[in-house]
Amino acid sequence: MEHVPPPAEELAHLDRELAELDARRAQLLTRRAWLLAALRPTVPTAAPGWNPSGWGAPPGTPAQPWGQVPKRPSAPRGAQNVLLTLGGLLLTVAAIAFTLVSWGSMGIGGRSAVLAVVTLGALAAPAVLLRRGLAATAEALAALALVLTLLDVYAVHAVAAPDTDGLGFTALASAVLAALWTAYGLALGKLRLPLPAAVVLAQWPLLFWAWAVGAPAPVVGWALLATAVLDGAIALWGKGAGVRVTACVGGAVMGFSALMVGLALSLTAPGPLGAVAPGVLLLTASAAAVAGAWRAPKGFARTGGAVAGLAAVAAVGGVPAAALPAGWRVLAYLLCGLALTAVVRSRLPGHAARGVLAASGAVVAGALVWALPPLAAVLLGPVTVLSDVWAGTPDGFRSALGSTLPWSELAAAPVVLALVAGLLGAAYRWWPSVVRLAAPLAGPTTADAGPPAAPAAGAPGTDAPGAAGGAAPWPGWTGWSGRPGAGAGGRGRPSAATLHGVVGAGAVALGWGALLLAGALLDVPHALALAGETALVGVLLALAVRGGGAERGVTAMPVTALVASVAGAVSAGLLSLASEGASYAVFGALAALFAGAALRAGAGVPRAVFAVAAVVWGTVITGLAGRSLGLAPHEAAPLMLLVPALTVLLGARLRRNPVALPVELTGALGALVAVGLAVSDAPFLALVLALCGVLAAGTAVRPERRPVAGYLAATLFVLATWVRLAASEVSFPEAYTLPVTVPALLVGAARRRRDPEASSWTAYGPGLAATLLPSLAVAWTDPDWLRPLLLGTAALVITLLGARHRLQALLLLGGTVLALVGLHELAPYVVQVAGALPRWLPPALAGLLLLVVGATYEQRLRDARRLKDALGRMR
């Protein structure tokens, strides 16, 4: 539904925007007139209505010549301020030294006379200086006078009342000084220091008085709260920004301290009656915060509303919480926090009401955070089963988790999750009613509108439509229509549809967590826990499939259901590893559920996730089968290739379906796991690599997979051959590789004859690599000279043929092998020469090389580019 503002409110908004546009236009016209006047020698006429005073020039000011910048009034010199500050500091130090050091050498009359005369002089001097326009000097002397009044108080206590209690005297003195400096600041209104200083001094009388009389903690809290209320009044009605800022800071500190005192007393109360007194303190603080939020600007109003809400929750919830066991107290505070949502029906100003709602959200979030540790233990606890797979069925759900949490103290955790989930579910179900209730807080309200009301709709001089015509929304207004993309009453806010999805997602996640926690706290049997978690996965998959169709788009609720289903499946799968039968049952059910979800889901990311998860669970089942058969890890590796083979067949069936590629990649990861299992046994590794090559070759039959799968198959076959040769301790691999190389080169030559544009890497690369690379690997460990000589000669011939016929594969493969063989033969001599050279020579040669390369960098770069171009032109 559309929330259309009243015509008067909308008209006020339009008038504000038009006024801003008119002000900007007048400013630009004024500047244009000034520029025309400045160009008067060349421009004969100026625009009418020119008023240089709009740009800082008084009327009648002659135009400045073109290019000349008018002189600005000079700002107060920084050196003067520095000198005044240093002078004030020196005088303050001198006064302190006089009071503390030289005080005892004078009699009581002399002491009083000196301090009185100096203080009165410091207080009277700023008035004279202000009349002469010396404001900076007056501020410096006012600061000195403030310090002198503090010294006067110290002197009076030390001489006239030495036996008086220090805290009580400080309370009285701070009150007197606060009143004195308030009157002084109001009398000399141009001074900026006295009134903020009076606010600072007003923070201490009540607090020091409470400490002086040895008042209990509740009285101290009331003293702090009264001071905070005084600060709030000063912040609202005080004179000057400095006074208001100081009062805001003081009120924040004192109010926070009062709230902490009340909260501590409420949490440690021995019973409900003992929690009443701190509750009254907290409720009073809440009422004071609401009163301040009613008149404060929007930022402070929201903060005040939030503070009021939190204080009210602590006050009201603390009374029943004191009568409940420790594990159930959070429920009392949660109920009070949820009750704050009734503010949407109150007459509280919009920004203050949003602050109260933020407090409600903070309380709910705190309760949910309190319930997270046991939920994390339920989800992550089954990881401990991996250390002893199939050790036997545990007695109950809790024993399978291996957690040491005090479950008896967490009994309220599932209740908290279920309560919040139920409320979110109800809000999701009756969302239009929720939108209608929250609509007044979604956009601008009359209290927050700012300027006074505009003329009535349809009045002359306005473009706003009348009420009968339906008020057209202003730019940026979208309202809470509930449509995707609609705003929530203002720019930068989420739409109602987005919030609707988030509410549903929260209900799904919290409901799922509540059921898991309930099973752990009730310590249900292991079989029942497995069945329950698997059933929950099925329900979550149904929600994800129902809400994640391509025609409806991806929203928060189906995505949350998808994530929760995957997390629940992992947890249930780990939990099932305690026994063999449970493992097959759970992973088989998971594979079937996710495969069914993949078939029922629409096209898109969720369907691919379902299919990938089904492949993963199937791979786990093949691993479990190997363990049941008593196979060693390397013996079970070929069995692990069953699922990758099925994914190859499925990919051939799906063809260009978007799900095909994720499924095949997941199967490839399963094949990689099989290779990892077979690494410990070379013959099995060769077999697994060959089987993987067969799967890659089968995939390469499809044209869309051929560019990658073809090279991968050739690589896997070559690797399988090398591993097999190494496992058989073959010292002459050429006897096995040359019979492969010769036919491969003949096939490549035939391919090049039919297709001269075919790449030399495709035609000759596999055949040459089949012999050159294994021979090179053996040559590096061969102490004899014959193999390096023959291999180097063959590489030299191949390199020359590549250069002659401009074949890139022959040139690069032959040249690389020739260079490595030569390096292998020269390495001993290089080591001997390096050992005979001085230690400083290699670094010197390296530096010289860098200098030469740097000096000829451009030429070397051009040579490298020419070489790259030459190689690129080869086939």
Short mmCIF file of N, CA and C in Angstrom, two decimals, residues 585-731:
data_model
loop_
_atom_site.label_atom_id
_atom_site.label_comp_id
_atom_site.label_asym_id
_atom_site.label_seq_id
_atom_site.Cartn_x
_atom_site.Cartn_y
_atom_site.Cartn_z
N ALA A 585 22.76 -44.21 6.28
CA ALA A 585 21.38 -43.75 6.24
C ALA A 585 21.30 -42.23 6.09
N VAL A 586 22.10 -41.51 6.87
CA VAL A 586 22.02 -40.05 6.85
C VAL A 586 22.57 -39.50 5.55
N PHE A 587 23.76 -39.94 5.14
CA PHE A 587 24.34 -39.38 3.91
C PHE A 587 23.52 -39.80 2.68
N GLY A 588 22.95 -41.01 2.70
CA GLY A 588 22.08 -41.38 1.59
C GLY A 588 20.84 -40.51 1.53
N ALA A 589 20.25 -40.24 2.71
CA ALA A 589 19.07 -39.36 2.73
C ALA A 589 19.43 -37.95 2.30
N LEU A 590 20.58 -37.45 2.73
CA LEU A 590 21.00 -36.11 2.33
C LEU A 590 21.22 -36.03 0.82
N ALA A 591 21.89 -37.04 0.27
CA ALA A 591 22.11 -37.04 -1.18
C ALA A 591 20.78 -37.05 -1.93
N ALA A 592 19.83 -37.85 -1.45
CA ALA A 592 18.53 -37.90 -2.11
C ALA A 592 17.77 -36.57 -1.97
N LEU A 593 17.82 -35.97 -0.77
CA LEU A 593 17.10 -34.71 -0.56
C LEU A 593 17.67 -33.60 -1.44
N PHE A 594 18.97 -33.47 -1.48
CA PHE A 594 19.56 -32.39 -2.28
C PHE A 594 19.40 -32.66 -3.77
N ALA A 595 19.47 -33.94 -4.18
CA ALA A 595 19.23 -34.23 -5.60
C ALA A 595 17.78 -33.90 -5.98
N GLY A 596 16.84 -34.24 -5.09
CA GLY A 596 15.45 -33.88 -5.37
C GLY A 596 15.23 -32.38 -5.41
N ALA A 597 15.90 -31.66 -4.50
CA ALA A 597 15.78 -30.21 -4.53
C ALA A 597 16.36 -29.64 -5.81
N ALA A 598 17.45 -30.22 -6.30
CA ALA A 598 18.03 -29.74 -7.56
C ALA A 598 17.08 -29.97 -8.73
N LEU A 599 16.32 -31.07 -8.68
CA LEU A 599 15.37 -31.33 -9.76
C LEU A 599 14.15 -30.42 -9.69
N ARG A 600 13.72 -30.06 -8.46
CA ARG A 600 12.52 -29.26 -8.31
C ARG A 600 12.79 -27.76 -8.40
N ALA A 601 14.03 -27.35 -8.12
CA ALA A 601 14.34 -25.92 -8.09
C ALA A 601 14.38 -25.36 -9.49
N GLY A 602 14.15 -24.04 -9.57
CA GLY A 602 14.26 -23.37 -10.85
C GLY A 602 15.72 -23.16 -11.22
N ALA A 603 15.94 -22.65 -12.40
CA ALA A 603 17.30 -22.40 -12.86
C ALA A 603 17.93 -21.28 -12.04
N GLY A 604 19.23 -21.37 -11.85
CA GLY A 604 19.92 -20.33 -11.12
C GLY A 604 20.90 -20.90 -10.12
N VAL A 605 21.39 -20.02 -9.26
CA VAL A 605 22.41 -20.41 -8.29
C VAL A 605 21.91 -21.46 -7.31
N PRO A 606 20.70 -21.35 -6.70
CA PRO A 606 20.28 -22.38 -5.74
C PRO A 606 20.29 -23.78 -6.33
N ARG A 607 19.83 -23.93 -7.55
CA ARG A 607 19.80 -25.26 -8.15
C ARG A 607 21.22 -25.83 -8.27
N ALA A 608 22.16 -25.00 -8.64
CA ALA A 608 23.54 -25.47 -8.74
C ALA A 608 24.08 -25.86 -7.36
N VAL A 609 23.72 -25.10 -6.33
CA VAL A 609 24.18 -25.43 -4.98
C VAL A 609 23.61 -26.78 -4.54
N PHE A 610 22.32 -27.02 -4.81
CA PHE A 610 21.71 -28.29 -4.46
C PHE A 610 22.45 -29.44 -5.16
N ALA A 611 22.70 -29.28 -6.44
CA ALA A 611 23.36 -30.35 -7.20
C ALA A 611 24.77 -30.60 -6.69
N VAL A 612 25.50 -29.53 -6.42
CA VAL A 612 26.87 -29.69 -5.91
C VAL A 612 26.86 -30.40 -4.56
N ALA A 613 25.93 -30.03 -3.68
CA ALA A 613 25.86 -30.69 -2.38
C ALA A 613 25.53 -32.17 -2.54
N ALA A 614 24.63 -32.49 -3.45
CA ALA A 614 24.31 -33.90 -3.68
C ALA A 614 25.54 -34.68 -4.14
N VAL A 615 26.35 -34.08 -5.01
CA VAL A 615 27.58 -34.74 -5.45
C VAL A 615 28.55 -34.94 -4.28
N VAL A 616 28.64 -33.95 -3.42
CA VAL A 616 29.54 -34.07 -2.26
C VAL A 616 29.10 -35.22 -1.35
N TRP A 617 27.78 -35.28 -1.06
CA TRP A 617 27.31 -36.36 -0.19
C TRP A 617 27.53 -37.72 -0.85
N GLY A 618 27.34 -37.80 -2.17
CA GLY A 618 27.63 -39.06 -2.86
C GLY A 618 29.09 -39.45 -2.77
N THR A 619 29.98 -38.48 -2.87
CA THR A 619 31.41 -38.77 -2.74
C THR A 619 31.73 -39.29 -1.35
N VAL A 620 31.10 -38.72 -0.33
CA VAL A 620 31.31 -39.20 1.03
C VAL A 620 30.85 -40.65 1.16
N ILE A 621 29.75 -40.99 0.51
CA ILE A 621 29.25 -42.36 0.59
C ILE A 621 30.26 -43.34 -0.01
N THR A 622 30.89 -42.98 -1.12
CA THR A 622 31.90 -43.88 -1.71
C THR A 622 33.09 -44.04 -0.76
N GLY A 623 33.47 -42.96 -0.07
CA GLY A 623 34.53 -43.09 0.92
C GLY A 623 34.15 -44.01 2.06
N LEU A 624 32.89 -43.90 2.51
CA LEU A 624 32.42 -44.80 3.57
C LEU A 624 32.42 -46.25 3.08
N ALA A 625 32.09 -46.46 1.82
CA ALA A 625 32.10 -47.82 1.28
C ALA A 625 33.51 -48.42 1.32
N GLY A 626 34.51 -47.61 0.99
CA GLY A 626 35.88 -48.10 1.07
C GLY A 626 36.26 -48.48 2.50
N ARG A 627 35.81 -47.70 3.47
CA ARG A 627 36.10 -48.06 4.87
C ARG A 627 35.37 -49.32 5.28
N SER A 628 34.14 -49.49 4.82
CA SER A 628 33.40 -50.72 5.16
C SER A 628 34.06 -51.95 4.57
N LEU A 629 34.64 -51.82 3.40
CA LEU A 629 35.32 -52.95 2.76
C LEU A 629 36.69 -53.22 3.36
N GLY A 630 37.12 -52.40 4.29
CA GLY A 630 38.42 -52.60 4.92
C GLY A 630 39.59 -52.24 4.03
N LEU A 631 39.38 -51.33 3.09
CA LEU A 631 40.44 -50.95 2.17
C LEU A 631 41.32 -49.87 2.78
N ALA A 632 42.59 -49.94 2.44
CA ALA A 632 43.50 -48.86 2.83
C ALA A 632 43.15 -47.61 2.01
N PRO A 633 43.63 -46.45 2.47
CA PRO A 633 43.28 -45.24 1.72
C PRO A 633 43.66 -45.30 0.26
N HIS A 634 44.87 -45.80 -0.06
CA HIS A 634 45.27 -45.82 -1.47
C HIS A 634 44.48 -46.88 -2.24
N GLU A 635 44.02 -47.95 -1.56
CA GLU A 635 43.21 -48.95 -2.23
C GLU A 635 41.78 -48.45 -2.48
N ALA A 636 41.32 -47.53 -1.62
CA ALA A 636 39.99 -46.99 -1.81
C ALA A 636 39.95 -45.86 -2.82
N ALA A 637 41.11 -45.39 -3.27
CA ALA A 637 41.15 -44.26 -4.20
C ALA A 637 40.42 -44.55 -5.51
N PRO A 638 40.63 -45.74 -6.17
CA PRO A 638 39.86 -45.98 -7.40
C PRO A 638 38.36 -45.98 -7.18
N LEU A 639 37.92 -46.45 -6.00
CA LEU A 639 36.49 -46.45 -5.71
C LEU A 639 35.94 -45.02 -5.62
N MET A 640 36.78 -44.08 -5.17
CA MET A 640 36.34 -42.69 -5.06
C MET A 640 36.07 -42.06 -6.42
N LEU A 641 36.54 -42.69 -7.50
CA LEU A 641 36.33 -42.13 -8.84
C LEU A 641 34.96 -42.48 -9.41
N LEU A 642 34.16 -43.23 -8.64
CA LEU A 642 32.84 -43.61 -9.14
C LEU A 642 31.94 -42.38 -9.31
N VAL A 643 31.93 -41.51 -8.32
CA VAL A 643 31.09 -40.30 -8.42
C VAL A 643 31.61 -39.36 -9.51
N PRO A 644 32.94 -39.09 -9.63
CA PRO A 644 33.39 -38.28 -10.78
C PRO A 644 32.99 -38.86 -12.13
N ALA A 645 32.99 -40.21 -12.24
CA ALA A 645 32.54 -40.80 -13.50
C ALA A 645 31.06 -40.52 -13.75
N LEU A 646 30.26 -40.58 -12.69
CA LEU A 646 28.84 -40.27 -12.85
C LEU A 646 28.64 -38.80 -13.22
N THR A 647 29.46 -37.91 -12.66
CA THR A 647 29.32 -36.49 -13.03
C THR A 647 29.71 -36.24 -14.48
N VAL A 648 30.67 -37.02 -14.99
CA VAL A 648 31.00 -36.88 -16.42
C VAL A 648 29.80 -37.29 -17.28
N LEU A 649 29.17 -38.40 -16.92
CA LEU A 649 27.98 -38.84 -17.67
C LEU A 649 26.84 -37.83 -17.52
N LEU A 650 26.67 -37.32 -16.30
CA LEU A 650 25.61 -36.34 -16.09
C LEU A 650 25.89 -35.05 -16.86
N GLY A 651 27.18 -34.64 -16.90
CA GLY A 651 27.52 -33.45 -17.68
C GLY A 651 27.23 -33.64 -19.15
N ALA A 652 27.50 -34.83 -19.67
CA ALA A 652 27.17 -35.11 -21.08
C ALA A 652 25.67 -35.07 -21.32
N ARG A 653 24.91 -35.45 -20.28
CA ARG A 653 23.45 -35.40 -20.42
C ARG A 653 22.93 -33.97 -20.33
N LEU A 654 23.49 -33.18 -19.43
CA LEU A 654 23.02 -31.81 -19.24
C LEU A 654 23.51 -30.86 -20.33
N ARG A 655 24.67 -31.18 -20.91
CA ARG A 655 25.26 -30.36 -21.96
C ARG A 655 25.52 -28.93 -21.48
N ARG A 656 24.81 -27.97 -22.04
CA ARG A 656 25.07 -26.56 -21.73
C ARG A 656 24.17 -26.02 -20.62
N ASN A 657 23.56 -26.89 -19.87
CA ASN A 657 22.76 -26.46 -18.73
C ASN A 657 23.67 -25.75 -17.71
N PRO A 658 23.22 -24.66 -17.09
CA PRO A 658 24.08 -23.95 -16.13
C PRO A 658 24.54 -24.81 -14.95
N VAL A 659 23.82 -25.89 -14.66
CA VAL A 659 24.20 -26.74 -13.54
C VAL A 659 25.34 -27.68 -13.92
N ALA A 660 25.56 -27.91 -15.20
CA ALA A 660 26.52 -28.92 -15.64
C ALA A 660 27.94 -28.59 -15.16
N LEU A 661 28.37 -27.36 -15.37
CA LEU A 661 29.75 -27.01 -15.01
C LEU A 661 30.01 -27.14 -13.51
N PRO A 662 29.15 -26.61 -12.60
CA PRO A 662 29.42 -26.81 -11.17
C PRO A 662 29.47 -28.29 -10.77
N VAL A 663 28.58 -29.10 -11.37
CA VAL A 663 28.57 -30.52 -11.05
C VAL A 663 29.87 -31.18 -11.49
N GLU A 664 30.32 -30.87 -12.69
CA GLU A 664 31.56 -31.48 -13.19
C GLU A 664 32.77 -31.01 -12.39
N LEU A 665 32.79 -29.75 -12.02
CA LEU A 665 33.91 -29.27 -11.20
C LEU A 665 33.93 -29.94 -9.84
N THR A 666 32.76 -30.16 -9.25
CA THR A 666 32.70 -30.87 -7.98
C THR A 666 33.20 -32.30 -8.13
N GLY A 667 32.81 -32.95 -9.23
CA GLY A 667 33.35 -34.28 -9.50
C GLY A 667 34.85 -34.28 -9.67
N ALA A 668 35.38 -33.23 -10.31
CA ALA A 668 36.83 -33.12 -10.46
C ALA A 668 37.51 -32.99 -9.11
N LEU A 669 36.87 -32.26 -8.19
CA LEU A 669 37.45 -32.18 -6.84
C LEU A 669 37.45 -33.54 -6.16
N GLY A 670 36.39 -34.35 -6.39
CA GLY A 670 36.39 -35.71 -5.86
C GLY A 670 37.53 -36.54 -6.44
N ALA A 671 37.79 -36.35 -7.74
CA ALA A 671 38.93 -37.05 -8.35
C ALA A 671 40.25 -36.59 -7.74
N LEU A 672 40.34 -35.30 -7.44
CA LEU A 672 41.56 -34.79 -6.79
C LEU A 672 41.74 -35.42 -5.40
N VAL A 673 40.64 -35.62 -4.68
CA VAL A 673 40.72 -36.32 -3.39
C VAL A 673 41.22 -37.74 -3.58
N ALA A 674 40.75 -38.40 -4.62
CA ALA A 674 41.22 -39.76 -4.89
C ALA A 674 42.72 -39.78 -5.17
N VAL A 675 43.19 -38.80 -5.94
CA VAL A 675 44.63 -38.71 -6.21
C VAL A 675 45.40 -38.51 -4.91
N GLY A 676 44.88 -37.66 -4.02
CA GLY A 676 45.54 -37.45 -2.74
C GLY A 676 45.59 -38.71 -1.90
N LEU A 677 44.54 -39.52 -1.94
CA LEU A 677 44.56 -40.77 -1.18
C LEU A 677 45.57 -41.77 -1.73
N ALA A 678 45.80 -41.72 -3.03
CA ALA A 678 46.71 -42.70 -3.66
C ALA A 678 48.16 -42.26 -3.66
N VAL A 679 48.48 -41.10 -3.15
CA VAL A 679 49.86 -40.61 -3.22
C VAL A 679 50.83 -41.53 -2.48
N SER A 680 50.37 -42.17 -1.44
CA SER A 680 51.29 -43.00 -0.63
C SER A 680 51.72 -44.27 -1.35
N ASP A 681 51.08 -44.66 -2.42
CA ASP A 681 51.43 -45.90 -3.15
C ASP A 681 51.55 -45.57 -4.63
N ALA A 682 52.75 -45.67 -5.19
CA ALA A 682 53.00 -45.25 -6.57
C ALA A 682 52.19 -46.05 -7.59
N PRO A 683 52.13 -47.39 -7.52
CA PRO A 683 51.32 -48.10 -8.52
C PRO A 683 49.85 -47.67 -8.52
N PHE A 684 49.27 -47.53 -7.33
CA PHE A 684 47.88 -47.09 -7.28
C PHE A 684 47.74 -45.65 -7.77
N LEU A 685 48.75 -44.83 -7.49
CA LEU A 685 48.72 -43.46 -7.99
C LEU A 685 48.72 -43.43 -9.51
N ALA A 686 49.56 -44.29 -10.13
CA ALA A 686 49.57 -44.35 -11.60
C ALA A 686 48.21 -44.81 -12.13
N LEU A 687 47.61 -45.79 -11.45
CA LEU A 687 46.30 -46.27 -11.88
C LEU A 687 45.24 -45.17 -11.76
N VAL A 688 45.25 -44.46 -10.64
CA VAL A 688 44.25 -43.40 -10.44
C VAL A 688 44.45 -42.29 -11.46
N LEU A 689 45.71 -41.91 -11.73
CA LEU A 689 45.96 -40.87 -12.72
C LEU A 689 45.49 -41.31 -14.10
N ALA A 690 45.71 -42.58 -14.43
CA ALA A 690 45.25 -43.07 -15.74
C ALA A 690 43.73 -43.05 -15.82
N LEU A 691 43.07 -43.46 -14.73
CA LEU A 691 41.60 -43.43 -14.73
C LEU A 691 41.08 -41.99 -14.83
N CYS A 692 41.75 -41.08 -14.13
CA CYS A 692 41.35 -39.67 -14.26
C CYS A 692 41.56 -39.18 -15.69
N GLY A 693 42.64 -39.66 -16.34
CA GLY A 693 42.84 -39.30 -17.74
C GLY A 693 41.73 -39.81 -18.63
N VAL A 694 41.25 -41.01 -18.32
CA VAL A 694 40.14 -41.57 -19.10
C VAL A 694 38.89 -40.69 -18.93
N LEU A 695 38.62 -40.28 -17.68
CA LEU A 695 37.46 -39.41 -17.44
C LEU A 695 37.62 -38.07 -18.15
N ALA A 696 38.84 -37.52 -18.13
CA ALA A 696 39.06 -36.25 -18.83
C ALA A 696 38.91 -36.43 -20.34
N ALA A 697 39.40 -37.56 -20.86
CA ALA A 697 39.25 -37.81 -22.29
C ALA A 697 37.78 -37.96 -22.67
N GLY A 698 37.00 -38.62 -21.78
CA GLY A 698 35.57 -38.72 -22.05
C GLY A 698 34.89 -37.36 -22.03
N THR A 699 35.34 -36.50 -21.16
CA THR A 699 34.78 -35.15 -21.13
C THR A 699 35.19 -34.36 -22.37
N ALA A 700 36.41 -34.60 -22.87
CA ALA A 700 36.91 -33.87 -24.04
C ALA A 700 36.16 -34.21 -25.32
N VAL A 701 35.35 -35.27 -25.29
CA VAL A 701 34.56 -35.59 -26.48
C VAL A 701 33.57 -34.47 -26.78
N ARG A 702 33.11 -33.78 -25.74
CA ARG A 702 32.16 -32.68 -25.94
C ARG A 702 32.92 -31.44 -26.43
N PRO A 703 32.44 -30.81 -27.48
CA PRO A 703 33.18 -29.66 -28.05
C PRO A 703 33.36 -28.52 -27.06
N GLU A 704 32.37 -28.26 -26.18
CA GLU A 704 32.49 -27.11 -25.28
C GLU A 704 33.52 -27.35 -24.18
N ARG A 705 33.90 -28.62 -23.91
CA ARG A 705 34.88 -28.93 -22.87
C ARG A 705 36.25 -29.31 -23.45
N ARG A 706 36.33 -29.44 -24.77
CA ARG A 706 37.54 -29.97 -25.39
C ARG A 706 38.78 -29.11 -25.14
N PRO A 707 38.71 -27.79 -25.21
CA PRO A 707 39.95 -27.00 -25.04
C PRO A 707 40.66 -27.25 -23.71
N VAL A 708 39.91 -27.48 -22.64
CA VAL A 708 40.52 -27.70 -21.33
C VAL A 708 40.70 -29.18 -21.06
N ALA A 709 39.64 -29.96 -21.26
CA ALA A 709 39.71 -31.38 -20.91
C ALA A 709 40.70 -32.14 -21.78
N GLY A 710 40.89 -31.72 -23.03
CA GLY A 710 41.86 -32.43 -23.88
C GLY A 710 43.27 -32.32 -23.35
N TYR A 711 43.71 -31.11 -23.04
CA TYR A 711 45.05 -30.94 -22.47
C TYR A 711 45.18 -31.65 -21.12
N LEU A 712 44.10 -31.60 -20.32
CA LEU A 712 44.15 -32.25 -19.02
C LEU A 712 44.29 -33.75 -19.17
N ALA A 713 43.58 -34.34 -20.12
CA ALA A 713 43.70 -35.79 -20.34
C ALA A 713 45.12 -36.17 -20.77
N ALA A 714 45.70 -35.41 -21.70
CA ALA A 714 47.07 -35.71 -22.13
C ALA A 714 48.04 -35.60 -20.96
N THR A 715 47.88 -34.57 -20.14
CA THR A 715 48.76 -34.39 -18.99
C THR A 715 48.63 -35.54 -18.01
N LEU A 716 47.39 -35.96 -17.75
CA LEU A 716 47.18 -37.05 -16.79
C LEU A 716 47.76 -38.36 -17.31
N PHE A 717 47.61 -38.62 -18.58
CA PHE A 717 48.19 -39.85 -19.15
C PHE A 717 49.71 -39.83 -19.04
N VAL A 718 50.31 -38.69 -19.35
CA VAL A 718 51.77 -38.59 -19.25
C VAL A 718 52.22 -38.78 -17.81
N LEU A 719 51.50 -38.13 -16.88
CA LEU A 719 51.86 -38.28 -15.46
C LEU A 719 51.71 -39.73 -15.01
N ALA A 720 50.63 -40.38 -15.46
CA ALA A 720 50.45 -41.78 -15.09
C ALA A 720 51.60 -42.63 -15.61
N THR A 721 52.04 -42.33 -16.83
CA THR A 721 53.17 -43.09 -17.41
C THR A 721 54.43 -42.87 -16.60
N TRP A 722 54.73 -41.65 -16.26
CA TRP A 722 55.94 -41.36 -15.50
C TRP A 722 55.91 -42.03 -14.13
N VAL A 723 54.75 -41.92 -13.46
CA VAL A 723 54.65 -42.53 -12.14
C VAL A 723 54.81 -44.05 -12.24
N ARG A 724 54.21 -44.64 -13.26
CA ARG A 724 54.34 -46.08 -13.43
C ARG A 724 55.79 -46.47 -13.70
N LEU A 725 56.49 -45.70 -14.52
CA LEU A 725 57.90 -45.98 -14.79
C LEU A 725 58.73 -45.83 -13.54
N ALA A 726 58.46 -44.78 -12.77
CA ALA A 726 59.21 -44.60 -11.53
C ALA A 726 58.92 -45.70 -10.55
N ALA A 727 57.67 -46.15 -10.47
CA ALA A 727 57.33 -47.23 -9.55
C ALA A 727 58.00 -48.54 -9.95
N SER A 728 58.21 -48.76 -11.25
CA SER A 728 58.87 -49.98 -11.74
C SER A 728 60.38 -49.85 -11.76
N GLU A 729 60.89 -48.71 -11.28
CA GLU A 729 62.33 -48.46 -11.22
C GLU A 729 62.97 -48.61 -12.60
N VAL A 730 62.32 -48.08 -13.60
CA VAL A 730 62.85 -48.13 -14.97
C VAL A 730 63.92 -47.07 -15.11
N SER A 731 65.13 -47.43 -15.53
CA SER A 731 66.22 -46.47 -15.69
C SER A 731 66.35 -45.97 -17.12
#
